[in-house]
mmCIF file of C-alpha atoms in Angstrom:
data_model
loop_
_atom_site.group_PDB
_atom_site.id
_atom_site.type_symbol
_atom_site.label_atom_id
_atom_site.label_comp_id
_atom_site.label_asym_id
_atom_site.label_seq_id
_atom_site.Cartn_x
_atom_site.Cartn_y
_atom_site.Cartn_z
ATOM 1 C CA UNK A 1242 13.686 6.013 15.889
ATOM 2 C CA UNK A 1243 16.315 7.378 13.765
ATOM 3 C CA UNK A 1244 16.855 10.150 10.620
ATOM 4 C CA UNK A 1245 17.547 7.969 7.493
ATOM 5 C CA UNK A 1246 21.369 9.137 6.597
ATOM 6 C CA UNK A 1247 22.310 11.051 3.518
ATOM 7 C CA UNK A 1248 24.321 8.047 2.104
ATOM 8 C CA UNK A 1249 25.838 4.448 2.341
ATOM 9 C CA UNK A 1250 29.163 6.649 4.022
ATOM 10 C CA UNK A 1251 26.887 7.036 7.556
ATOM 11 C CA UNK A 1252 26.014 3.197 7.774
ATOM 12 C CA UNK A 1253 29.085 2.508 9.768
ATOM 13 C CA UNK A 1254 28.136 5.368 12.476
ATOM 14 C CA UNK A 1255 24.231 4.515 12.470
ATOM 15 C CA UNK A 1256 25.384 1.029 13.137
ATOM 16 C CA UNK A 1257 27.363 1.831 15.962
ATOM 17 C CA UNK A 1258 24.890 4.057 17.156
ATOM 18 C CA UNK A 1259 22.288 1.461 17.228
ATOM 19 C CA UNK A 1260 23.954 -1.095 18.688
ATOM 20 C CA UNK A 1261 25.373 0.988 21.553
ATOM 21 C CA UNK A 1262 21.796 1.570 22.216
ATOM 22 C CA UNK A 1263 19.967 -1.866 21.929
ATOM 23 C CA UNK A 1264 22.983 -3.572 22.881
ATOM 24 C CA UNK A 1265 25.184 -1.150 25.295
ATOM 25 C CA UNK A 1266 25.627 -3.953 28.033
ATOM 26 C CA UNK A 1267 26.522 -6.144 26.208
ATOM 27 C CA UNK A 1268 29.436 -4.392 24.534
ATOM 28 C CA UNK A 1269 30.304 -3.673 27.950
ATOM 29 C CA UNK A 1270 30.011 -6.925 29.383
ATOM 30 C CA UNK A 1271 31.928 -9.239 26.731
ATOM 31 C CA UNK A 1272 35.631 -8.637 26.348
ATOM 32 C CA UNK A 1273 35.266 -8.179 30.512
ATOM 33 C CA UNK A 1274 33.781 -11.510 30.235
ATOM 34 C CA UNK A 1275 36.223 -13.194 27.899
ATOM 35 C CA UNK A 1276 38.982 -11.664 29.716
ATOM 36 C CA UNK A 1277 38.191 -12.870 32.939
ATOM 37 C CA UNK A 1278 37.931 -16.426 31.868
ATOM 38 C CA UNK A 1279 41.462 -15.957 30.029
ATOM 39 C CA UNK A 1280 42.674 -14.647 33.303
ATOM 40 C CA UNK A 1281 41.574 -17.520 35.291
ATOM 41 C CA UNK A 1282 42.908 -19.907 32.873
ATOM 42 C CA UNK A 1283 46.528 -18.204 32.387
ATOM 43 C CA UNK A 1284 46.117 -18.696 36.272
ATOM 44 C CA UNK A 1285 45.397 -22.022 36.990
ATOM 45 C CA UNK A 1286 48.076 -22.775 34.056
ATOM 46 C CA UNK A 1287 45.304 -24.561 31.458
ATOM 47 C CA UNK A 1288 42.164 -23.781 29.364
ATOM 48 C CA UNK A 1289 39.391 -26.381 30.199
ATOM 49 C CA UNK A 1290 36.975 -27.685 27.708
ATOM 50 C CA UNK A 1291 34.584 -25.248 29.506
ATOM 51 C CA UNK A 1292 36.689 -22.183 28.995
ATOM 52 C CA UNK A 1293 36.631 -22.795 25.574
ATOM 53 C CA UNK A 1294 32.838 -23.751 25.244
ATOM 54 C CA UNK A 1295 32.051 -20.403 27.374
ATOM 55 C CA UNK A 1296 34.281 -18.126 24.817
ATOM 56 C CA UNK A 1297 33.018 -19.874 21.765
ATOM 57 C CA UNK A 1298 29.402 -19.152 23.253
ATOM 58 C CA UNK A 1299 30.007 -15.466 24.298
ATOM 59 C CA UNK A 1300 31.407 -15.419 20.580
ATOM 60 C CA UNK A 1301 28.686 -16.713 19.310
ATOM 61 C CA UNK A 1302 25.837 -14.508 20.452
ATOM 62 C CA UNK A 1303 28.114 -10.939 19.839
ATOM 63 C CA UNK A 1304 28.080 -12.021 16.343
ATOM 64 C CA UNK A 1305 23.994 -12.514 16.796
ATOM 65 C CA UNK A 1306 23.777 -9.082 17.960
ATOM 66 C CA UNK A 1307 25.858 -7.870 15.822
ATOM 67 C CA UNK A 1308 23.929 -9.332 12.588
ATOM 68 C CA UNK A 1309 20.757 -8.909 14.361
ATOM 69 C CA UNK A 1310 21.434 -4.883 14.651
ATOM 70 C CA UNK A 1311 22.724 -4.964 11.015
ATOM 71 C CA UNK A 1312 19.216 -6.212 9.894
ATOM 72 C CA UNK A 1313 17.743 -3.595 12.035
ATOM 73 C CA UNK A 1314 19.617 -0.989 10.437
ATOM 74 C CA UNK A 1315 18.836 -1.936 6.690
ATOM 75 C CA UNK A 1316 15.089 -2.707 7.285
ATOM 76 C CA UNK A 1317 14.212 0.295 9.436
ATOM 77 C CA UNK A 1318 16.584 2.855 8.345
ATOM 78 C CA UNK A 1319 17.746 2.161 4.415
ATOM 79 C CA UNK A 1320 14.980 -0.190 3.378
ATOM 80 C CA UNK A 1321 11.764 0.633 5.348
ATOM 81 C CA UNK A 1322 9.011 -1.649 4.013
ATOM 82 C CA UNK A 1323 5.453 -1.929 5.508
ATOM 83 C CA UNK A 1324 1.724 -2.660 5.038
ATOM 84 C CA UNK A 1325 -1.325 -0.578 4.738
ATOM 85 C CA UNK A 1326 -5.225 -2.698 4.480
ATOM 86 C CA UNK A 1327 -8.193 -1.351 3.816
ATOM 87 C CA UNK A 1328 -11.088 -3.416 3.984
ATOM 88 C CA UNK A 1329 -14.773 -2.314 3.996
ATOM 89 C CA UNK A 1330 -18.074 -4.206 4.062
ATOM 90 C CA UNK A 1331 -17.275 -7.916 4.608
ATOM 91 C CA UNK A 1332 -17.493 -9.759 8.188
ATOM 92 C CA UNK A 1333 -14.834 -9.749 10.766
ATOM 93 C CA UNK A 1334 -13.920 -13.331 9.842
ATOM 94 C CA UNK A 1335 -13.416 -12.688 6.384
ATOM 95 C CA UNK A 1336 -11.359 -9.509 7.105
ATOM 96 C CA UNK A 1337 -9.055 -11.499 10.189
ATOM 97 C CA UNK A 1338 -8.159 -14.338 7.056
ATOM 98 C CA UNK A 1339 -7.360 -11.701 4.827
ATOM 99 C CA UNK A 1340 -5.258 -9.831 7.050
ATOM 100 C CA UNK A 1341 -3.536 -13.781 7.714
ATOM 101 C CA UNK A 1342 -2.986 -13.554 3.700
ATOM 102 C CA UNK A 1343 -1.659 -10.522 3.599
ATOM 103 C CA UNK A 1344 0.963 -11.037 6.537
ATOM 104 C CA UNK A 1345 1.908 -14.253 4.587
ATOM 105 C CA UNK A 1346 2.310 -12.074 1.678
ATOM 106 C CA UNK A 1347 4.639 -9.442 3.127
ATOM 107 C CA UNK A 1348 6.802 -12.121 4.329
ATOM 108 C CA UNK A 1349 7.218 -13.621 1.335
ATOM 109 C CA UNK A 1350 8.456 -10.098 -0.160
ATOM 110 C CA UNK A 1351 10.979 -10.052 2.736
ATOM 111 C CA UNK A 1352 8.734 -7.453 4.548
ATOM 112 C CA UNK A 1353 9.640 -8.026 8.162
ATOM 113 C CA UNK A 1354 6.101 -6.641 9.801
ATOM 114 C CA UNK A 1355 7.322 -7.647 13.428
ATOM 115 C CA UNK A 1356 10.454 -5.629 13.344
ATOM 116 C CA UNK A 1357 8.503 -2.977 11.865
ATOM 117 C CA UNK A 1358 5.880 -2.838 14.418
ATOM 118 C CA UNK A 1359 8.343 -3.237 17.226
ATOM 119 C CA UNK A 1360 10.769 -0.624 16.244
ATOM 120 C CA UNK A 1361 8.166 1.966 14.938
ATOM 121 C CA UNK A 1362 5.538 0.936 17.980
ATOM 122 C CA UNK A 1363 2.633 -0.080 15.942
ATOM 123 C CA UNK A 1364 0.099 -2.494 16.223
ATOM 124 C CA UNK A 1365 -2.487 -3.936 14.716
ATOM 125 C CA UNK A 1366 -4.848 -1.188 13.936
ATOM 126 C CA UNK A 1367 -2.731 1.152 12.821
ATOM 127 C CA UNK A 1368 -1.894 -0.406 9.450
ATOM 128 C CA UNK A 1369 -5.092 -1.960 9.051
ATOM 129 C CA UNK A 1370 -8.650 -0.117 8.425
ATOM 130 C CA UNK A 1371 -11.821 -1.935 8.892
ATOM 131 C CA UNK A 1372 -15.386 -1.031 8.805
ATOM 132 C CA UNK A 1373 -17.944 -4.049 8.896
ATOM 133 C CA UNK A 1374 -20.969 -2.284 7.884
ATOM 134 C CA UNK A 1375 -22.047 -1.297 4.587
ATOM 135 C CA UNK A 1376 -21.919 1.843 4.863
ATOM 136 C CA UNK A 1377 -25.513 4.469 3.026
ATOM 137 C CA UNK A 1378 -24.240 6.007 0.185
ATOM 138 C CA UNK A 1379 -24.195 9.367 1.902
ATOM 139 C CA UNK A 1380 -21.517 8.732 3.873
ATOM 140 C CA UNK A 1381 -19.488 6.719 1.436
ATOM 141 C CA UNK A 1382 -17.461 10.275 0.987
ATOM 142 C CA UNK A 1383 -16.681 9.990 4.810
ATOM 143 C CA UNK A 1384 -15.652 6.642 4.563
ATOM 144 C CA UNK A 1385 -12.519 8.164 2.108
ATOM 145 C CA UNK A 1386 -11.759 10.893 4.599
ATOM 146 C CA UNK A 1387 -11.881 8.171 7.487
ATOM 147 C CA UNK A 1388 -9.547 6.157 5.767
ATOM 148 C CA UNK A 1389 -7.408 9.389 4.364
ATOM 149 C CA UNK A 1390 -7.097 10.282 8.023
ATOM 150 C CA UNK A 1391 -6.448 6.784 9.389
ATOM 151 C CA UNK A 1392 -3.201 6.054 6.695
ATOM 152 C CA UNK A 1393 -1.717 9.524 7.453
ATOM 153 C CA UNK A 1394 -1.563 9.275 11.440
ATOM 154 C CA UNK A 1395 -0.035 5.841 10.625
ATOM 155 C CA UNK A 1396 2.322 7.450 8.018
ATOM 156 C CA UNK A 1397 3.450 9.905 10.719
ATOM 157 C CA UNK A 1398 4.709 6.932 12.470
ATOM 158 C CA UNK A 1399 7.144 5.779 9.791
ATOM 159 C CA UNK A 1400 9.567 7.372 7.575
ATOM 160 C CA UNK A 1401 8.552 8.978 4.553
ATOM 161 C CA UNK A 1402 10.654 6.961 2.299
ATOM 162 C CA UNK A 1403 9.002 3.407 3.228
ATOM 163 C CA UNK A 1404 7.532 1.433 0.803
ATOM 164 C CA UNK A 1405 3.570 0.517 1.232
ATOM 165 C CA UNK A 1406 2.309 -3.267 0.426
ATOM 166 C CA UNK A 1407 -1.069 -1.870 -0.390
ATOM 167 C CA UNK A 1408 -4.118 -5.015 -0.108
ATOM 168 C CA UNK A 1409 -7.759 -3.301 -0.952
ATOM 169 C CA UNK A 1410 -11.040 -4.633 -0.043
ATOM 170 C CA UNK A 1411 -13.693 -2.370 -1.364
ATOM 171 C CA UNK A 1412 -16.238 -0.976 -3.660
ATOM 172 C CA UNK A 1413 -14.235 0.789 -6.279
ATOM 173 C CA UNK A 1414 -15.941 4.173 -6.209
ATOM 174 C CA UNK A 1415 -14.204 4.550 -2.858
ATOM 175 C CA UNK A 1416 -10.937 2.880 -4.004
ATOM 176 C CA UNK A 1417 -10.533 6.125 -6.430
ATOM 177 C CA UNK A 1418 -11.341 8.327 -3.597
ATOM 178 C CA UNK A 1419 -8.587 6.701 -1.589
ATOM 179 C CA UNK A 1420 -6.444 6.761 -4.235
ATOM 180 C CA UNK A 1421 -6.982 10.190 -4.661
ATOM 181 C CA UNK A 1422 -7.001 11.224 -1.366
ATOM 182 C CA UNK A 1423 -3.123 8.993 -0.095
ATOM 183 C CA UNK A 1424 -2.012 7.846 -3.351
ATOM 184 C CA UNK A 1425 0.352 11.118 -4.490
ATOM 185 C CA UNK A 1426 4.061 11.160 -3.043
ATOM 186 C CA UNK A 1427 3.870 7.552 -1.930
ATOM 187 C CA UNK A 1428 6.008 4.932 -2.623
ATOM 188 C CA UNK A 1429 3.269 2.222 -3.246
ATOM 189 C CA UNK A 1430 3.435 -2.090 -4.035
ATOM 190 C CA UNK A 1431 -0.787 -2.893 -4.835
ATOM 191 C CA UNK A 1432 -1.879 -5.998 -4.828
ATOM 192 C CA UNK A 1433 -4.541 -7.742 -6.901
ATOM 193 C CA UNK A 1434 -6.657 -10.525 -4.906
ATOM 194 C CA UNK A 1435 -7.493 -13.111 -7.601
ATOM 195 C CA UNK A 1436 -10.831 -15.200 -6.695
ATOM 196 C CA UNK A 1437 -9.835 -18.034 -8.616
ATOM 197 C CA UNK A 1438 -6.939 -19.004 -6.715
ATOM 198 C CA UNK A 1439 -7.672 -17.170 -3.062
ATOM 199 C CA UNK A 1440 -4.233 -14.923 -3.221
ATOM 200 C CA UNK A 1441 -2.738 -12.034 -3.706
ATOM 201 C CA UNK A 1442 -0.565 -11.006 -6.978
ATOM 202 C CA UNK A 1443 1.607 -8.115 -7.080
ATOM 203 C CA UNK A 1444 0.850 -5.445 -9.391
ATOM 204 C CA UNK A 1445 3.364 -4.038 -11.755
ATOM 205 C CA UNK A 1446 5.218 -0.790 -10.100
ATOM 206 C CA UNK A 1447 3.521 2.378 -10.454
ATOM 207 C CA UNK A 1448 6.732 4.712 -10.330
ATOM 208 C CA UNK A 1449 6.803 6.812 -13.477
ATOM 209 C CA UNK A 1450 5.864 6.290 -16.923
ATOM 210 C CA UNK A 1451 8.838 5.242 -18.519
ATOM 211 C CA UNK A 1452 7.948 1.548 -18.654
ATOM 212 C CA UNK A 1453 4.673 2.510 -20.390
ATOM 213 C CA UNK A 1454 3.647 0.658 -23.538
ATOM 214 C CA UNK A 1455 2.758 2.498 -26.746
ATOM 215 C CA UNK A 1456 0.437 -0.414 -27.833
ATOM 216 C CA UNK A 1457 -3.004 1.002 -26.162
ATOM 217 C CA UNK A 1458 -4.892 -1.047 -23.860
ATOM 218 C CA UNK A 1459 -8.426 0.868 -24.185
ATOM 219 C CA UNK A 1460 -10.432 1.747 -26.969
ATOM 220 C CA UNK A 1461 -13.771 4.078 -26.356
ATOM 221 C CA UNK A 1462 -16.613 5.426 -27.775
ATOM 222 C CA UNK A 1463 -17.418 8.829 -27.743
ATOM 223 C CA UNK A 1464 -21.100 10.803 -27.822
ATOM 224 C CA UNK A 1465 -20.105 14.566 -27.473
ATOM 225 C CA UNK A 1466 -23.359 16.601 -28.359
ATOM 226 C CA UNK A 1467 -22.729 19.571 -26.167
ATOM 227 C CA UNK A 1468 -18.739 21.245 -26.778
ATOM 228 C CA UNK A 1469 -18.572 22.391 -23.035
ATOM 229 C CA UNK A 1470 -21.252 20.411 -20.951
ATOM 230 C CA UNK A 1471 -21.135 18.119 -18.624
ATOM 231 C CA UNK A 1472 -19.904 14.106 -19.680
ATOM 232 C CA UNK A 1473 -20.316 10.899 -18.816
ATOM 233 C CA UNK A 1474 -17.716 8.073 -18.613
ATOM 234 C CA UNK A 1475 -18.785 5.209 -18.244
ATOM 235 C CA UNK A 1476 -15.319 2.392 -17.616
ATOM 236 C CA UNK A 1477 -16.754 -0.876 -18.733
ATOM 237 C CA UNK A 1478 -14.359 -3.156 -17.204
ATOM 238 C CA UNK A 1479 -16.220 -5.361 -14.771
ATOM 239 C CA UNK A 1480 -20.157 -7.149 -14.940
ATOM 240 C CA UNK A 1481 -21.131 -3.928 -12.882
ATOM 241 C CA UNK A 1482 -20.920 -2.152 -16.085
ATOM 242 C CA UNK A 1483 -24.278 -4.733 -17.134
ATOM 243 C CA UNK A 1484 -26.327 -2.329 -14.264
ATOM 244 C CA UNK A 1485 -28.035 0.387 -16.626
ATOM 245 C CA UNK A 1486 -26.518 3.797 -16.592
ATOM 246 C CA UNK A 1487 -28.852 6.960 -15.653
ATOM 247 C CA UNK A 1488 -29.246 9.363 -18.550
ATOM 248 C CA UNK A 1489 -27.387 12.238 -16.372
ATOM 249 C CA UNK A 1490 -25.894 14.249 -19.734
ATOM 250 C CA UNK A 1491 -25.869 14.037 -23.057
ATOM 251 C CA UNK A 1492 -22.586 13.881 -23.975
ATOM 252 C CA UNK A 1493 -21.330 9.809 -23.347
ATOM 253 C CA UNK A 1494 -17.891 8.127 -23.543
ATOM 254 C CA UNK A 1495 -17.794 4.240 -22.741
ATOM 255 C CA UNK A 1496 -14.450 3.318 -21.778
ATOM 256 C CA UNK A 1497 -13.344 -0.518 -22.143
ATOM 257 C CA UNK A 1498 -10.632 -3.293 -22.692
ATOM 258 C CA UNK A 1499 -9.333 -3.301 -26.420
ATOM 259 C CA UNK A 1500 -9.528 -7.260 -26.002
ATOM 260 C CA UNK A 1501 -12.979 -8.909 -26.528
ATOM 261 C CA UNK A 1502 -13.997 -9.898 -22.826
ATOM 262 C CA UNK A 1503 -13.501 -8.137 -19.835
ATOM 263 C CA UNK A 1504 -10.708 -9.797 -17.888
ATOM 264 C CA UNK A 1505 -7.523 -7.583 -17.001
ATOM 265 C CA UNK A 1506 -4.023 -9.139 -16.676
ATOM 266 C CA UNK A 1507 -2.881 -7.762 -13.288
ATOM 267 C CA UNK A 1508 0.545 -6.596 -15.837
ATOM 268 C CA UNK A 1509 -1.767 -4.185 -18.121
ATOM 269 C CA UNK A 1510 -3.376 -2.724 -15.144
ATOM 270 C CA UNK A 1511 -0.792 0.314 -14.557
ATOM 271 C CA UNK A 1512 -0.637 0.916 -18.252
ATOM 272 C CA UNK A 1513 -4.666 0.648 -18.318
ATOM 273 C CA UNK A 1514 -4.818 3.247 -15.295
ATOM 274 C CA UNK A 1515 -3.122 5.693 -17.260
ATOM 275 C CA UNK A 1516 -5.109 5.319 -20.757
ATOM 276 C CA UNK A 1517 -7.887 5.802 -18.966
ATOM 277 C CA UNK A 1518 -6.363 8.959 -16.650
ATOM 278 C CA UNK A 1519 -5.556 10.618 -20.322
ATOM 279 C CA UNK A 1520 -9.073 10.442 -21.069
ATOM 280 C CA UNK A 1521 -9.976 11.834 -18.125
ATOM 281 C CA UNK A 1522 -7.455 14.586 -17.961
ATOM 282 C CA UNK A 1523 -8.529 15.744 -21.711
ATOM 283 C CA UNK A 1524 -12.058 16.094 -20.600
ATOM 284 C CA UNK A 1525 -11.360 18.258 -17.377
ATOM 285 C CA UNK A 1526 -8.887 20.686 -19.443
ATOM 286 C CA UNK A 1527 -11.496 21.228 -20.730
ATOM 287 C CA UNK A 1528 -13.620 22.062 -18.231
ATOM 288 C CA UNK A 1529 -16.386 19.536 -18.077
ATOM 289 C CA UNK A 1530 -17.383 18.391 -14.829
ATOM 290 C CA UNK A 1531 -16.931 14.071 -15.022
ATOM 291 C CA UNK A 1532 -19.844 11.753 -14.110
ATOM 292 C CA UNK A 1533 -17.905 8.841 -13.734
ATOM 293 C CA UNK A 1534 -19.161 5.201 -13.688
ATOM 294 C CA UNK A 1535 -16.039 2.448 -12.760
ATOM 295 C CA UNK A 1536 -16.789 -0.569 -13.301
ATOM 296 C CA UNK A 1537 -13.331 -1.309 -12.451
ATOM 297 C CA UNK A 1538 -11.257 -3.969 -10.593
ATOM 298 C CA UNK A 1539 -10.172 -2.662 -6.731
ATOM 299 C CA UNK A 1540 -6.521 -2.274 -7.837
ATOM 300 C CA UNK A 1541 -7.208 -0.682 -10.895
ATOM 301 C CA UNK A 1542 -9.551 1.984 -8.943
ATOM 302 C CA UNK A 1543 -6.880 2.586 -6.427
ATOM 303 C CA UNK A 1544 -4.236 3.403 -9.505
ATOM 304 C CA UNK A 1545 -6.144 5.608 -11.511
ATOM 305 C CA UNK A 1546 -6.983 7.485 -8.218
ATOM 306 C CA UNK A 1547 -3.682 8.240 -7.467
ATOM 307 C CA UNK A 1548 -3.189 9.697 -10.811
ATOM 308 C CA UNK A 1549 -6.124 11.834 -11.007
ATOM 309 C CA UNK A 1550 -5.449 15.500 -11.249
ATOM 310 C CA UNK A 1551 -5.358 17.919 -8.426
ATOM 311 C CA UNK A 1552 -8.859 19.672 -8.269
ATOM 312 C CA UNK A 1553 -10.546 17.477 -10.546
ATOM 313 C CA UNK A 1554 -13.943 18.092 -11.279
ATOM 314 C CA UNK A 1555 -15.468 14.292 -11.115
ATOM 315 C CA UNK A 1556 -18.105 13.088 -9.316
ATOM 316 C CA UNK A 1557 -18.473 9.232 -8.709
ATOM 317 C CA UNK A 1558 -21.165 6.529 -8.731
ATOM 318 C CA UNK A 1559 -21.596 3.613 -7.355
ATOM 319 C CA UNK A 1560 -24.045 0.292 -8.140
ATOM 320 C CA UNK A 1561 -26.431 0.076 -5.297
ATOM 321 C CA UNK A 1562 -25.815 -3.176 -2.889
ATOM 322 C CA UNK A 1563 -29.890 -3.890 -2.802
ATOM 323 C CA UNK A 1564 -30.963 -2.550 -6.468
ATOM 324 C CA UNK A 1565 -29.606 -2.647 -9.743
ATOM 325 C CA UNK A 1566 -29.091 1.224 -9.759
ATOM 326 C CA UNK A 1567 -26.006 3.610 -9.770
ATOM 327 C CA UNK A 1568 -26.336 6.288 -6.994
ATOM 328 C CA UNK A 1569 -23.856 9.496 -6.620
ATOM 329 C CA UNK A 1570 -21.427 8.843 -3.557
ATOM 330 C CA UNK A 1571 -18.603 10.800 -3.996
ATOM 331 C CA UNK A 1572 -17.324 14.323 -5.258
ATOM 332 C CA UNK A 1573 -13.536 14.610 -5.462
ATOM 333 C CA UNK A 1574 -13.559 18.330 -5.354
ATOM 334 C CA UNK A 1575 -14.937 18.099 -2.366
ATOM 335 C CA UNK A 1576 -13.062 15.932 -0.349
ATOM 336 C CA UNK A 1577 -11.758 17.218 2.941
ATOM 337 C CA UNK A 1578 -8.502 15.736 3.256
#
């Protein structure tokens, strides 16, 4: 595994460098090759139809290798792409087809997982995290630090610059936590699995701000009683916002679409993440510890995780899987990650 180079100057030199080493012999062994057929034919005073179908084949396959280490180079040096899957709670079969979908994905988006997993030595279950069971809500704040501690021995494996193809199965409590927890200093692609059609859609790039709309996405309401006690936010964008919310404070916000129903276009759901991030931000400025209900898509949870502010005082809830009730599952201050 090599150092990616400072600039486009080095590609020549890594080139050589890498083909010397996957390819030394046969550097070696052609033009002593070619040569010796040459010889034989200068020799015997003629070239034979087999002299020149041996050249044109030793010709041939140089040029593979040569190409071949070329793509090497670019996809494993200058344009490291990869995948990272989380999946919690379903049954083995469903997570083995989804993991089928997502490999179809990454190829698709010119993500070549083979060479990846040959040239970095990975396998299977180090890009992909699984747990079957549903887990008790007390150790849903485990299952973030599992997963926290799963991506970054995989991310040791790989250069820092690669870009992730992110595909989430999950509850969306956790999703923040994950966010939160690997989401910072990461070159990230998320996908969106859409029911309706059984795929995966790309969501828009998170880099930055600078593509941000100025026409809001959210509206809210607001029931601030007490100036510096605690709050609840409730995110109203999915039917798990229906579940009735526990009277924890007195002070209330109900975050939701600006639109009349609930659906998200998988385009609005950066710009969403952030609208709803501002909110959040104002209310820990100010020093309010954050009850927070999402009722959010997976993608969207995983987004506005990775924005959330370092040290921020929220604490999560999640619908029960047996009752229609929300129960406290995880505290983001105190993650151990």
């Amino acid at each position: 595994m090599m150092n990616q180079p400072d600039n486009n100057k080095n590609f020549l030199c890594v080139f050589i460098d890498q083909l010397w080493g996957l390819h030394g012999e046969v550097i070696v062994i052609f033009p002593v090759t070619v040569l010796t057929i040459i010889t034989n034919s200068i020799n015997n005073n003629r070239f034979i139809w087999l002299d020149y179908a041996s050249i044109t084949l030793l010709v041939s396959y140089l040029l593979y290798v040569i190409i071949d280490t070329m793509k090497i180079v670019y996809i494993t040096i200058y344009n490291v792409s990869s995948g990272y899957s989380i999946c919690l709670g379903k049954k083995s079969n469903y997570f083995k087809d989804s993991v089928r979908k997502q490999r179809n994905v990454l190829k698709r988006n010119k993500v070549d997982l083979f060479l990846i997993e040959k040239e970095f030595k990975i396998i299977d279950i180090d890009w992909q995290y699984y747990d079957e069971p549903i887990r008790e809500t007390k150790s849903w704040q485990d299952s973030v630090e599992n997963i926290s501690d799963h991506f970054f021995r995989y991310a040791k494996r790989i250069p820092i610059e690669t870009k992730l193809h992110l595909f989430t199965i999950a509850q969306p409590a956790v999703l923040i936590g994950v966010g939160y927890a690997i989401g910072k200093e990461r070159d990230w692609v998320v996908y969106h699995y859409c029911d309706s059609t059984s795929s995966y859609v790309m969501a828009p790039n998170l880099k930055g701000t600078q593509s941000r709309s100025s026409v809001k996405k959210i509206k809210f309401n607001e029931k601030i009683i007490n100036e510096y006690g605690d709050i609840t936010v409730i995110l109203s964008f999915t039917s798990a916002s229906r579940i009735p919310f526990p009277d924890i404070t007195n002070n209330k916000v109900e975050v939701f679409p600006k639109g009349r129903n609930k659906y998200i276009e998988i385009e609005d759901m950066s710009q969403i993440s952030y609208e709803i991030n501002e909110v959040l931000t104002r209310y820990t400025m100010e020093g309010r510890t954050i009850h927070l209900f999402p009722g959010l898509p997976c993608t969207l949870a995983f987004i506005l995780g990775k924005l959330l502010h370092e040290n921020s005082n929220i604490i999560i809830y999640n619908p029960n899987d047996t009752e229609p009730v929300w129960e406290r599952v995880i505290d983001i201050q105190n993650l151990d990650i």
